[in-house]
XYZ file of C-alpha atoms in Angstrom:
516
model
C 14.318 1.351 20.109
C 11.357 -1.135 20.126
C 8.835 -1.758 22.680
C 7.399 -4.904 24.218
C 4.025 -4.863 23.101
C 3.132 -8.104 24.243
C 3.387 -6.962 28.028
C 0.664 -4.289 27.306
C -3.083 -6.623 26.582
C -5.316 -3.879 27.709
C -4.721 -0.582 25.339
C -7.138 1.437 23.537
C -6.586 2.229 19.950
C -5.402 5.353 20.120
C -2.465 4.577 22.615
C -2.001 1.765 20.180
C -0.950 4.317 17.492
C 0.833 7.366 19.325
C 2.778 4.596 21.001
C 3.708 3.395 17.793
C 4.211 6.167 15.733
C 6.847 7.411 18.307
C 8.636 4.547 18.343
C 9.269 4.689 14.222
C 10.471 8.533 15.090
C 12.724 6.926 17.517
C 13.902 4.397 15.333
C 14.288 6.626 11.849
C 11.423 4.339 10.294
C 9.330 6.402 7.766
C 6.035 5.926 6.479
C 7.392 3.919 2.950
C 10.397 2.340 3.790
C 13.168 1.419 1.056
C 13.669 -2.381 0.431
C 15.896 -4.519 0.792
C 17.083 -5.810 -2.452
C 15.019 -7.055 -4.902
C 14.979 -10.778 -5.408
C 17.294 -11.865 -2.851
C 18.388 -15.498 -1.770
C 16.122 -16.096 0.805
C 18.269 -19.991 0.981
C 21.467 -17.754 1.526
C 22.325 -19.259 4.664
C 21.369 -15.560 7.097
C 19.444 -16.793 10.218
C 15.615 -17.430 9.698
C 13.413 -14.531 10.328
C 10.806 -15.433 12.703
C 7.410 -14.258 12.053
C 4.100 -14.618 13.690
C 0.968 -14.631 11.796
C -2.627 -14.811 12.767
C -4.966 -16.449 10.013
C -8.121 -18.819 9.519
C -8.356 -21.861 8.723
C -11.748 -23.556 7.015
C -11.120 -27.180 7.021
C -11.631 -29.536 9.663
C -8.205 -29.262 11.495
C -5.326 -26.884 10.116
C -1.820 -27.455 8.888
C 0.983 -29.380 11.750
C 3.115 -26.382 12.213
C 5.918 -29.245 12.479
C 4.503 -30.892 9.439
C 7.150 -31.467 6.493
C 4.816 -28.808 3.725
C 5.415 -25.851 6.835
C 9.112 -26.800 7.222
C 9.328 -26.973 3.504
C 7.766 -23.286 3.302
C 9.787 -22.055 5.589
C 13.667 -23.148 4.352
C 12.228 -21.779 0.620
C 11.382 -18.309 2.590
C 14.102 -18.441 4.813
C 11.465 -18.248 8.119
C 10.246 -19.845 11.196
C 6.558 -19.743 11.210
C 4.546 -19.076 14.486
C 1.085 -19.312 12.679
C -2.108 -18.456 14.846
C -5.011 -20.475 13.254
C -8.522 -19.579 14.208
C -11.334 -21.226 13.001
C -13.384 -19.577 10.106
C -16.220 -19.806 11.953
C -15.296 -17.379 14.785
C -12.226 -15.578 13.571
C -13.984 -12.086 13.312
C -13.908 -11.988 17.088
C -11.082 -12.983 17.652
C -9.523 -10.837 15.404
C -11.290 -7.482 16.710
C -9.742 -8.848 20.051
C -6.323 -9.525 18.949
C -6.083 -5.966 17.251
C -7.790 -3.886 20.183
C -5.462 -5.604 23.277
C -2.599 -4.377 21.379
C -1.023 -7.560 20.902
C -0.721 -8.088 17.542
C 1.103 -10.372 15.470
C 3.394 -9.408 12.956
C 1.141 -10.512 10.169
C -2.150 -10.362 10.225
C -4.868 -11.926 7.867
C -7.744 -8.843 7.409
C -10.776 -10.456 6.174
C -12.338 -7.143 5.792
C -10.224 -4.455 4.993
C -12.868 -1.630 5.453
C -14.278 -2.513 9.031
C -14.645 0.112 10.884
C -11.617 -1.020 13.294
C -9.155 -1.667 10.830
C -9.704 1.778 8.743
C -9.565 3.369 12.596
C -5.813 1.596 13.307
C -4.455 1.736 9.798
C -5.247 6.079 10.294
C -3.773 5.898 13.591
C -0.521 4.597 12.549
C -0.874 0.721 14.021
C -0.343 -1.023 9.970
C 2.419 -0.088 7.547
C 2.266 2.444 4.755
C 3.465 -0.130 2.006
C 1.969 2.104 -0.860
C 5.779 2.723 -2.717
C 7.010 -0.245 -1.457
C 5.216 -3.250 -2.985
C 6.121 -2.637 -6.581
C 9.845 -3.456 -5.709
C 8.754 -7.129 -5.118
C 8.183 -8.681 -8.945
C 5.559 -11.321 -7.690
C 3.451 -9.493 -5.108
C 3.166 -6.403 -7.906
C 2.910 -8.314 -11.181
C 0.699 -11.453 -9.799
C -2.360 -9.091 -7.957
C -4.255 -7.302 -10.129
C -4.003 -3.489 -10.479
C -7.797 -4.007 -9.916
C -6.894 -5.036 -5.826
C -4.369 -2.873 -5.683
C -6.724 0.034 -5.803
C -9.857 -1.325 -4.356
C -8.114 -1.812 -1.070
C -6.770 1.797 -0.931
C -8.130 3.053 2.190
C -9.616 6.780 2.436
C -6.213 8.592 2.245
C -5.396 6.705 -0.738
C -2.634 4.377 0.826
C -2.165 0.488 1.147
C -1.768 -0.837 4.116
C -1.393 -4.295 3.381
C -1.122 -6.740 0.320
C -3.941 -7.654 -1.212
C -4.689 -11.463 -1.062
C -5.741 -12.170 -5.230
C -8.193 -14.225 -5.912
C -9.991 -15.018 -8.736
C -12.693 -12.891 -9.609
C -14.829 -14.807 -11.811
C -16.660 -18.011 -10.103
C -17.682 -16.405 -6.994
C -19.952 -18.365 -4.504
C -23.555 -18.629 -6.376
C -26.129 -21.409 -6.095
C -24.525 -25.230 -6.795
C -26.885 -28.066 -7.029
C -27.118 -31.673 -6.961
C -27.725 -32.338 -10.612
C -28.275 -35.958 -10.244
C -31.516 -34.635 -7.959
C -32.277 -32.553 -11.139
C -31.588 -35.370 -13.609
C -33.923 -37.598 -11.599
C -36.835 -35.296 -10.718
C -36.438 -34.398 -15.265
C -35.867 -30.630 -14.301
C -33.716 -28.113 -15.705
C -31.091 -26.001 -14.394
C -32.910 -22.822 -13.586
C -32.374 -19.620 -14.864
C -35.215 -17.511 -12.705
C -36.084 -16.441 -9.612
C -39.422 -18.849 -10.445
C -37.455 -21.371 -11.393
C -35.814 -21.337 -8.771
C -38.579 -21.308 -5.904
C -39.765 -24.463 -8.206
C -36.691 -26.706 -8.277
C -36.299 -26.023 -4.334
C -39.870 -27.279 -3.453
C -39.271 -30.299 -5.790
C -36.126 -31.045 -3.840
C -38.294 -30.716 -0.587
C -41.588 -32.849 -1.573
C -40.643 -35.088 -4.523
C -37.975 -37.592 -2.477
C -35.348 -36.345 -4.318
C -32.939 -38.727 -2.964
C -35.230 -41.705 -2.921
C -35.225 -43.015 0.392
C -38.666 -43.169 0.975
C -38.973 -39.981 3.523
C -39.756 -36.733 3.788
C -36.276 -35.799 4.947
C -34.853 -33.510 2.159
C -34.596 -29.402 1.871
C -34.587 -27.442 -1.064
C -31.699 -24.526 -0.395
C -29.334 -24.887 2.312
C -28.366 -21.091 4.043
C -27.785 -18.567 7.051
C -27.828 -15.521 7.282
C -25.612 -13.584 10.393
C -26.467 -11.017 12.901
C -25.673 -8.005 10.357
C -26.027 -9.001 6.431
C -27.799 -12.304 4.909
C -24.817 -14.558 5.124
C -25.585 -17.658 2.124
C -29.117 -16.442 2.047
C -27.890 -13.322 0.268
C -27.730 -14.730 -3.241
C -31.351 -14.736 -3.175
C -31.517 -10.696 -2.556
C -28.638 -10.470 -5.024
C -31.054 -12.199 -7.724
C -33.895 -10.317 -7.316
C -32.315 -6.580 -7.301
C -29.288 -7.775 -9.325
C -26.436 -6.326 -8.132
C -23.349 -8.190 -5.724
C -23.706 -6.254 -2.616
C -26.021 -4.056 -0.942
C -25.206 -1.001 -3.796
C -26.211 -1.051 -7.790
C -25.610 1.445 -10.061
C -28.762 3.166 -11.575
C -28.005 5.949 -14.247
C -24.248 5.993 -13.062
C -25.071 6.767 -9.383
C -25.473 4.421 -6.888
C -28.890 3.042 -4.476
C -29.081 1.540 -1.512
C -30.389 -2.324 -2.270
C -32.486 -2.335 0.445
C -34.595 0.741 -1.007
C -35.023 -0.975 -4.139
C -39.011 -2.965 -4.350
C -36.636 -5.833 -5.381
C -35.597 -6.541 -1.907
C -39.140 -6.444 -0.498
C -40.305 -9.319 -3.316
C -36.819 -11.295 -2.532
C -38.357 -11.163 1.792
C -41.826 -12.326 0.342
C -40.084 -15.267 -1.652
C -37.638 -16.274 1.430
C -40.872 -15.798 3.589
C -42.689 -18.548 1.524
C -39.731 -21.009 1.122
C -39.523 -20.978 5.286
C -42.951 -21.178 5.446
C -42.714 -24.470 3.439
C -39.754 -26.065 4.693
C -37.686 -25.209 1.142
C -34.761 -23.392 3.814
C -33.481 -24.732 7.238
C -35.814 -24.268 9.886
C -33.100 -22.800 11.857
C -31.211 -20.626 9.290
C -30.538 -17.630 11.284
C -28.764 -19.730 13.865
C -26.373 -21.669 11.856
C -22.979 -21.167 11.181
C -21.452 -21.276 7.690
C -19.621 -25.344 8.808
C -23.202 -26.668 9.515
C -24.381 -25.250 6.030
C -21.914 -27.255 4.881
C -22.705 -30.254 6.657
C -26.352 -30.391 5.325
C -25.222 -30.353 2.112
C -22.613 -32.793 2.720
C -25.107 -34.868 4.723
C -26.771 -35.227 1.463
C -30.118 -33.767 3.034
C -29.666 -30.248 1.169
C -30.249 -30.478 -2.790
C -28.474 -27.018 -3.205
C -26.136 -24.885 -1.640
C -24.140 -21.309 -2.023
C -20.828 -22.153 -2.775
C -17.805 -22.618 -5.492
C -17.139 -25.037 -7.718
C -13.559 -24.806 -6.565
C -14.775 -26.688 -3.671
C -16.012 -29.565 -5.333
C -13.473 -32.067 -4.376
C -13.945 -31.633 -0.497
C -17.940 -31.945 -0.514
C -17.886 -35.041 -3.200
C -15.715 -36.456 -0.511
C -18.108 -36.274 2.532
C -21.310 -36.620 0.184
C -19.733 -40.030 -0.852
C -19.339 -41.230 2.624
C -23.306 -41.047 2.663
C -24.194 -41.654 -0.305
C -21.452 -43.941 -2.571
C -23.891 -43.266 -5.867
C -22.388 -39.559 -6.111
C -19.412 -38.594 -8.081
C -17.720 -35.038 -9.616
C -20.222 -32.397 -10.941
C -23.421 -34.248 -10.873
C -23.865 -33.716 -7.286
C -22.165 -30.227 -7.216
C -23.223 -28.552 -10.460
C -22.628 -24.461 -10.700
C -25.980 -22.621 -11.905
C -24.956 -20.243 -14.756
C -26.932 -17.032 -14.346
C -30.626 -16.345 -11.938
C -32.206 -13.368 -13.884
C -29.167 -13.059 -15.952
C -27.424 -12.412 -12.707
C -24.592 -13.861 -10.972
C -22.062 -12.521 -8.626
C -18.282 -11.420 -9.467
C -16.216 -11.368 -7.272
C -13.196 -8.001 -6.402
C -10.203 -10.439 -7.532
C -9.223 -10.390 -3.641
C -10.083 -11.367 -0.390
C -9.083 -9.895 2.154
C -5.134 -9.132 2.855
C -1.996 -9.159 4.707
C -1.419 -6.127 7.066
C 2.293 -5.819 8.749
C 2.137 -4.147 12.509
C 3.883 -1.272 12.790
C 5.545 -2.797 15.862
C 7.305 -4.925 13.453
C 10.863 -2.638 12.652
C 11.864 -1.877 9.123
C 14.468 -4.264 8.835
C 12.146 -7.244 9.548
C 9.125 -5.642 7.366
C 11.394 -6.173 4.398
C 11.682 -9.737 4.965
C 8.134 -9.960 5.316
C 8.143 -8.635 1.829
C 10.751 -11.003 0.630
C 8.747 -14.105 2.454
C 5.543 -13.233 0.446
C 7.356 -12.502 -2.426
C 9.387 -15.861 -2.321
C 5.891 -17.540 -1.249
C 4.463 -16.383 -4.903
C 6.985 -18.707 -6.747
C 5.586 -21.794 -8.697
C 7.893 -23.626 -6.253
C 7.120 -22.898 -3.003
C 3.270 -22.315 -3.972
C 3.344 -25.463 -5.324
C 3.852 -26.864 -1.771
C 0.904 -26.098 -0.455
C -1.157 -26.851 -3.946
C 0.265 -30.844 -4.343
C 2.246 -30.646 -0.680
C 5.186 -33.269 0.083
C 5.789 -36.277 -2.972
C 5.259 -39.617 -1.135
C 3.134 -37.912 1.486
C 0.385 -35.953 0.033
C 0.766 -37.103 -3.688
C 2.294 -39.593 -6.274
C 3.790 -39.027 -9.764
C 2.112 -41.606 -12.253
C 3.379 -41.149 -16.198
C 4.738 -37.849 -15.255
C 1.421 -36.355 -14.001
C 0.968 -35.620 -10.522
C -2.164 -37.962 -8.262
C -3.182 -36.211 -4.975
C -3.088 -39.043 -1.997
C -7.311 -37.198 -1.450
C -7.367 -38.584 2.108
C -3.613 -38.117 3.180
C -3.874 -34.253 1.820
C -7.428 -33.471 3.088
C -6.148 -34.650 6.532
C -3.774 -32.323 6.345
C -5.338 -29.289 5.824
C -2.417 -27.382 3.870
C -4.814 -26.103 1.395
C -5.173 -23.402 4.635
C -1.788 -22.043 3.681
C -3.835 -20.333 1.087
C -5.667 -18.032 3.702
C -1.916 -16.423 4.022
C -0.476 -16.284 0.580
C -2.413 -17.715 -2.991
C -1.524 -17.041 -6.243
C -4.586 -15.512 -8.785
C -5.555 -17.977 -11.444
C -8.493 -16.947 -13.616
C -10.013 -20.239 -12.721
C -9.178 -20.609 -8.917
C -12.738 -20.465 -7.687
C -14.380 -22.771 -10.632
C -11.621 -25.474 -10.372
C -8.522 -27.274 -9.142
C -5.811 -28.652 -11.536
C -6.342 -31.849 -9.389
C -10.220 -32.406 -10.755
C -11.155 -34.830 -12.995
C -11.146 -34.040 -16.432
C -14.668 -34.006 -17.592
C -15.372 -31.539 -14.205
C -12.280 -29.198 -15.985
C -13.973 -29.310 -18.755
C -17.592 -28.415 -18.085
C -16.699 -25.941 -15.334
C -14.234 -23.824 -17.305
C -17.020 -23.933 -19.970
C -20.121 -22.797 -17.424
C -17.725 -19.879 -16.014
C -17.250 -18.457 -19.274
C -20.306 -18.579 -20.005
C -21.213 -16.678 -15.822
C -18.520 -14.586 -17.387
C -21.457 -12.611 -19.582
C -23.695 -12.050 -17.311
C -21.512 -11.837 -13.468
C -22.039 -8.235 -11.637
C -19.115 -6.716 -9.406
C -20.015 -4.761 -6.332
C -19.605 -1.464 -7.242
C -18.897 -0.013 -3.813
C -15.802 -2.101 -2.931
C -13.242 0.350 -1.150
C -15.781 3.292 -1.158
C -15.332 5.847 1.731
C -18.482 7.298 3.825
C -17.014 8.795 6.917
C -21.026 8.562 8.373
C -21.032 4.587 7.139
C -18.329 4.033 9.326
C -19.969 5.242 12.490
C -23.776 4.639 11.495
C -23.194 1.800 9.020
C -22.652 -1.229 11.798
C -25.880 -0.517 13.399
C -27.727 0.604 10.254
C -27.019 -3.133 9.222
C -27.619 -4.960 11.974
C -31.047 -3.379 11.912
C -31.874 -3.975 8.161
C -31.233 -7.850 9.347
C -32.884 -7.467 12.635
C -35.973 -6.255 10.086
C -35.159 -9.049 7.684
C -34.733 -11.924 9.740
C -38.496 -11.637 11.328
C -39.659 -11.369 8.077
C -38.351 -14.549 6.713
C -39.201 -16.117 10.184
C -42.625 -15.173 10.074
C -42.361 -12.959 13.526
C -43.029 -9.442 11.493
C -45.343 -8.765 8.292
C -43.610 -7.795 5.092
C -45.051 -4.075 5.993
C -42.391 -3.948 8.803
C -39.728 -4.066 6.181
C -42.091 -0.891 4.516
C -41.958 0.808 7.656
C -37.855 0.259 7.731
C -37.940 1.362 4.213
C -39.306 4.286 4.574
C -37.811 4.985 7.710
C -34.452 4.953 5.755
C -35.609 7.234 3.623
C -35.791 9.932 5.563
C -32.861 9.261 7.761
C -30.673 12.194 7.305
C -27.756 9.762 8.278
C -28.587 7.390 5.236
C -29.155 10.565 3.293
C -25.207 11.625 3.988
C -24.119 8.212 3.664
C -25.437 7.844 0.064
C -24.020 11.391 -0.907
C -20.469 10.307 0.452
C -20.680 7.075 -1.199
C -21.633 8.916 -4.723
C -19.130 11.667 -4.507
C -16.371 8.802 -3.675
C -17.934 6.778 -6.204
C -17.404 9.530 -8.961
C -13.914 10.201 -7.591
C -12.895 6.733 -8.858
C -15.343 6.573 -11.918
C -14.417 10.103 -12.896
C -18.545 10.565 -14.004
């Protein structure tokens, strides 16, 4: 007995779950349901399993759901695909609105597995328990990391959804224009002073030699509740990923540290002197973008894995520019740079979706993981997207960009120690220094140590907590408040009896997983 959820647009979370929960007890559906059988022909001639999915996309346009790379995916999975793609830029909201009208898809991409709404729904019953379950399936156990597996556990030590692996080594960090560097004769820096030095060279010193005053040092945002791209500045002052660092084997709030306060002053300056965008705390993560790849910005937060797509607007202003000179990774700020959780994200499965069809589900992730039908979405179609030449595969750059099936990997990617540093698809020489800088970020990269914590207080106080802190921040940088109103928020939070019980929760779970 199912119901139609899709009739019902307005229900609250709670109804969500009871409503749900009854209808497994009516259908015999436990929490961990047994699988079908391992490794199955999904090409085995049974119907297609239709599925609906609601993911992001980050390029320009997103995949042709009638294109031949989807149709391809689907007869290798056995599926029809109704795919939901939301731009990046807004797909927070309209997540949190898909998940709260009760209409949710079968599969849903969670970009933040411990927001406050998706801990609520998975504890009211609206996500599958998949906890015994995924270890049946040989790709989606073996291929994510243990590491994912248990960082995404939410607070009664379940799964509800399959991790999405990524690499963790190459996270987003400053990338420069290195032919700026090479011009100006300055080195790659390695300090915060460095830093501040090589951005007000790429502001004043007509980097790009046109003549004008037209340039910016650091291209970055920050959002209504956390520091967006500006954040890597923070990060290299108090030197820790995230807004946690461990001191003595228990962990402090970043925003109590003094290094925060010096990281305001040094943001403060660079707005001051036209080293940032003017309007940084209104722009959205595609117009970053666009400054860099306008070729007014000489550096920008980003991977190297992304190289290919910016050389290819950079060039359309600037033909001069080519591989890693104009998108060169800095190694280490402070002997600091950021590493990354080895996911992002992952794949929750409604509980309105019966048992039956949550197995397939299974198999069509499972099946996804396969050189084979990965492999589509990496090359996409021969002919189409890319040409064989002496046996070695030649990506048709425009044809495949166009097509945005690189989005495919917001649903289902494959971890590769590399991922975020490089594509198989670069040019040798960018292979080869990239691999070579990331081992050497390798020595000195710092993991959040919070990811997956549990503070029952952060999850009501935590939202507002941070959209103060930014509130505080933002004016700051802008100019609008002194640096003593982030001293006043400072010690404010000090005495907060709610900060006080979120940094005791945060500890005790922190110790429950470090066993200190």
């Amino acid at each position: 007995m199912q119901r139609n959820w899709g009739k019902k647009k307005r229900l609250t979370i709670s109804t969500i779950a009871m409503a749900l929960m009854s209808t497994a007890a009516l259908s015999g559906c436990g929490q961990n349901p047994a699988p079908a059988a391992s490794g199955s022909d999904s090409s085995s001639g049974s119907k297609p399993t239709e599925i609906s999915i609601i993911s992001a996309f980050t390029s320009a346009n997103p995949p042709d759901p009638n294109g031949e790379t989807q149709k391809a995916i689907e007869k290798a999975t056995n599926t029809k695909l109704n795919i939901q793609w939301v731009s990046a830029n807004n797909y927070k909201e309209r997540l949190n609105v898909s998940m709260s009208s009760g209409d949710i898809p079968d599969v849903v991409m969670i970009d933040d597995p411990f927001s406050t709404m998706f801990r609520s729904m998975a504890q009211q019953g609206a996500f599958w328990d998949i906890t015994s379950l995924y270890s049946k399936y040989p790709n989606i156990s073996k291929q994510i990391p243990a590491e994912a597996w248990k960082a995404t556990k939410m607070q009664d030590g379940k799964n509800y959804g399959v991790p999405r692996p990524r690499g963790a080594e190459g996270a987003r960090f400053f990338t420069l224009r290195k032919d700026w560097l090479d011009k100006l004769g300055m080195q790659v820096p390695t300090t915060t002073d460095e830093l501040y030095n090589v951005m007000k060279a790429f502001k004043e010193k007509d980097p790009d030699g046109n003549g004008k005053n037209d340039t910016i040092g650091f291209a970055g945002n920050v959002n209504a509740a956390d520091m967006g791209t500006l954040g890597i500045v923070i990060n290299s002052f108090t030197g820790a990923t995230g807004n946690w660092k461990d001191q003595n084997g228990s962990l402090v709030y970043t925003d109590m540290m003094p290094e925060t306060r010096s990281a305001l002053e040094f943001l403060n300056k660079a707005y001051k002197e036209g080293l940032i965008p003017a309007d940084f705390a209104s722009l959205k993560p595609s117009q970053v973008d666009d400054l860099y790849a306008s070729g007014k910005a000489g550096m920008i937060a980003d991977k190297t894995g992304n190289m290919q797509e910016m050389i290819s607007k950079l060039g359309k202003v600037d033909p001069s520019v080519h591989d890693h000179q104009a998108f060169y990774p800095v190694t280490y700020i402070n002997q600091f740079n950021p590493k990354g959780p080895g996911f992002l994200g992952m794949l929750a499965i409604s509980k309105q979706v019966p048992e039956e069809k949550l197995n397939k589900i299974m198999e069509m992730i499972d099946k996804w993981m396969t050189p084979e039908v990965f492999d589509l979405q990496t090359w996409g179609i021969e002919g189409t997207h890319y040409t064989v030449k002496s046996g070695n595969k030649e990506l048709i750059k425009d044809k495949y960009t166009a097509s945005g099936i690189d989005n495919y990997n917001q649903i289902v990617y494959v971890a590769d120690p590399y991922a975020n540093t490089l594509h198989r698809n670069f040019p040798k020489e960018s292979i080869d220094l990239y691999t070579k800088l990331q081992d050497e970020r390798a020595k000195t990269s710092k993991a959040d140590p919070s990811i997956g914590l549990y503070s029952e207080t952060f999850q009501s106080y935590g939202p507002e907590l941070a959209k103060q802190a930014q509130d505080v921040k933002t004016k700051v940088i802008l100019g609008v408040s002194p640096i003593t109103a982030w001293d006043d928020f400072v010690n404010q939070l000090k005495s907060n009896p709610q900060m006080t019980k979120i940094t005791a929760e945060i500890n005790t779970s922190y110790k429950q997983r470090t066993g200190k």
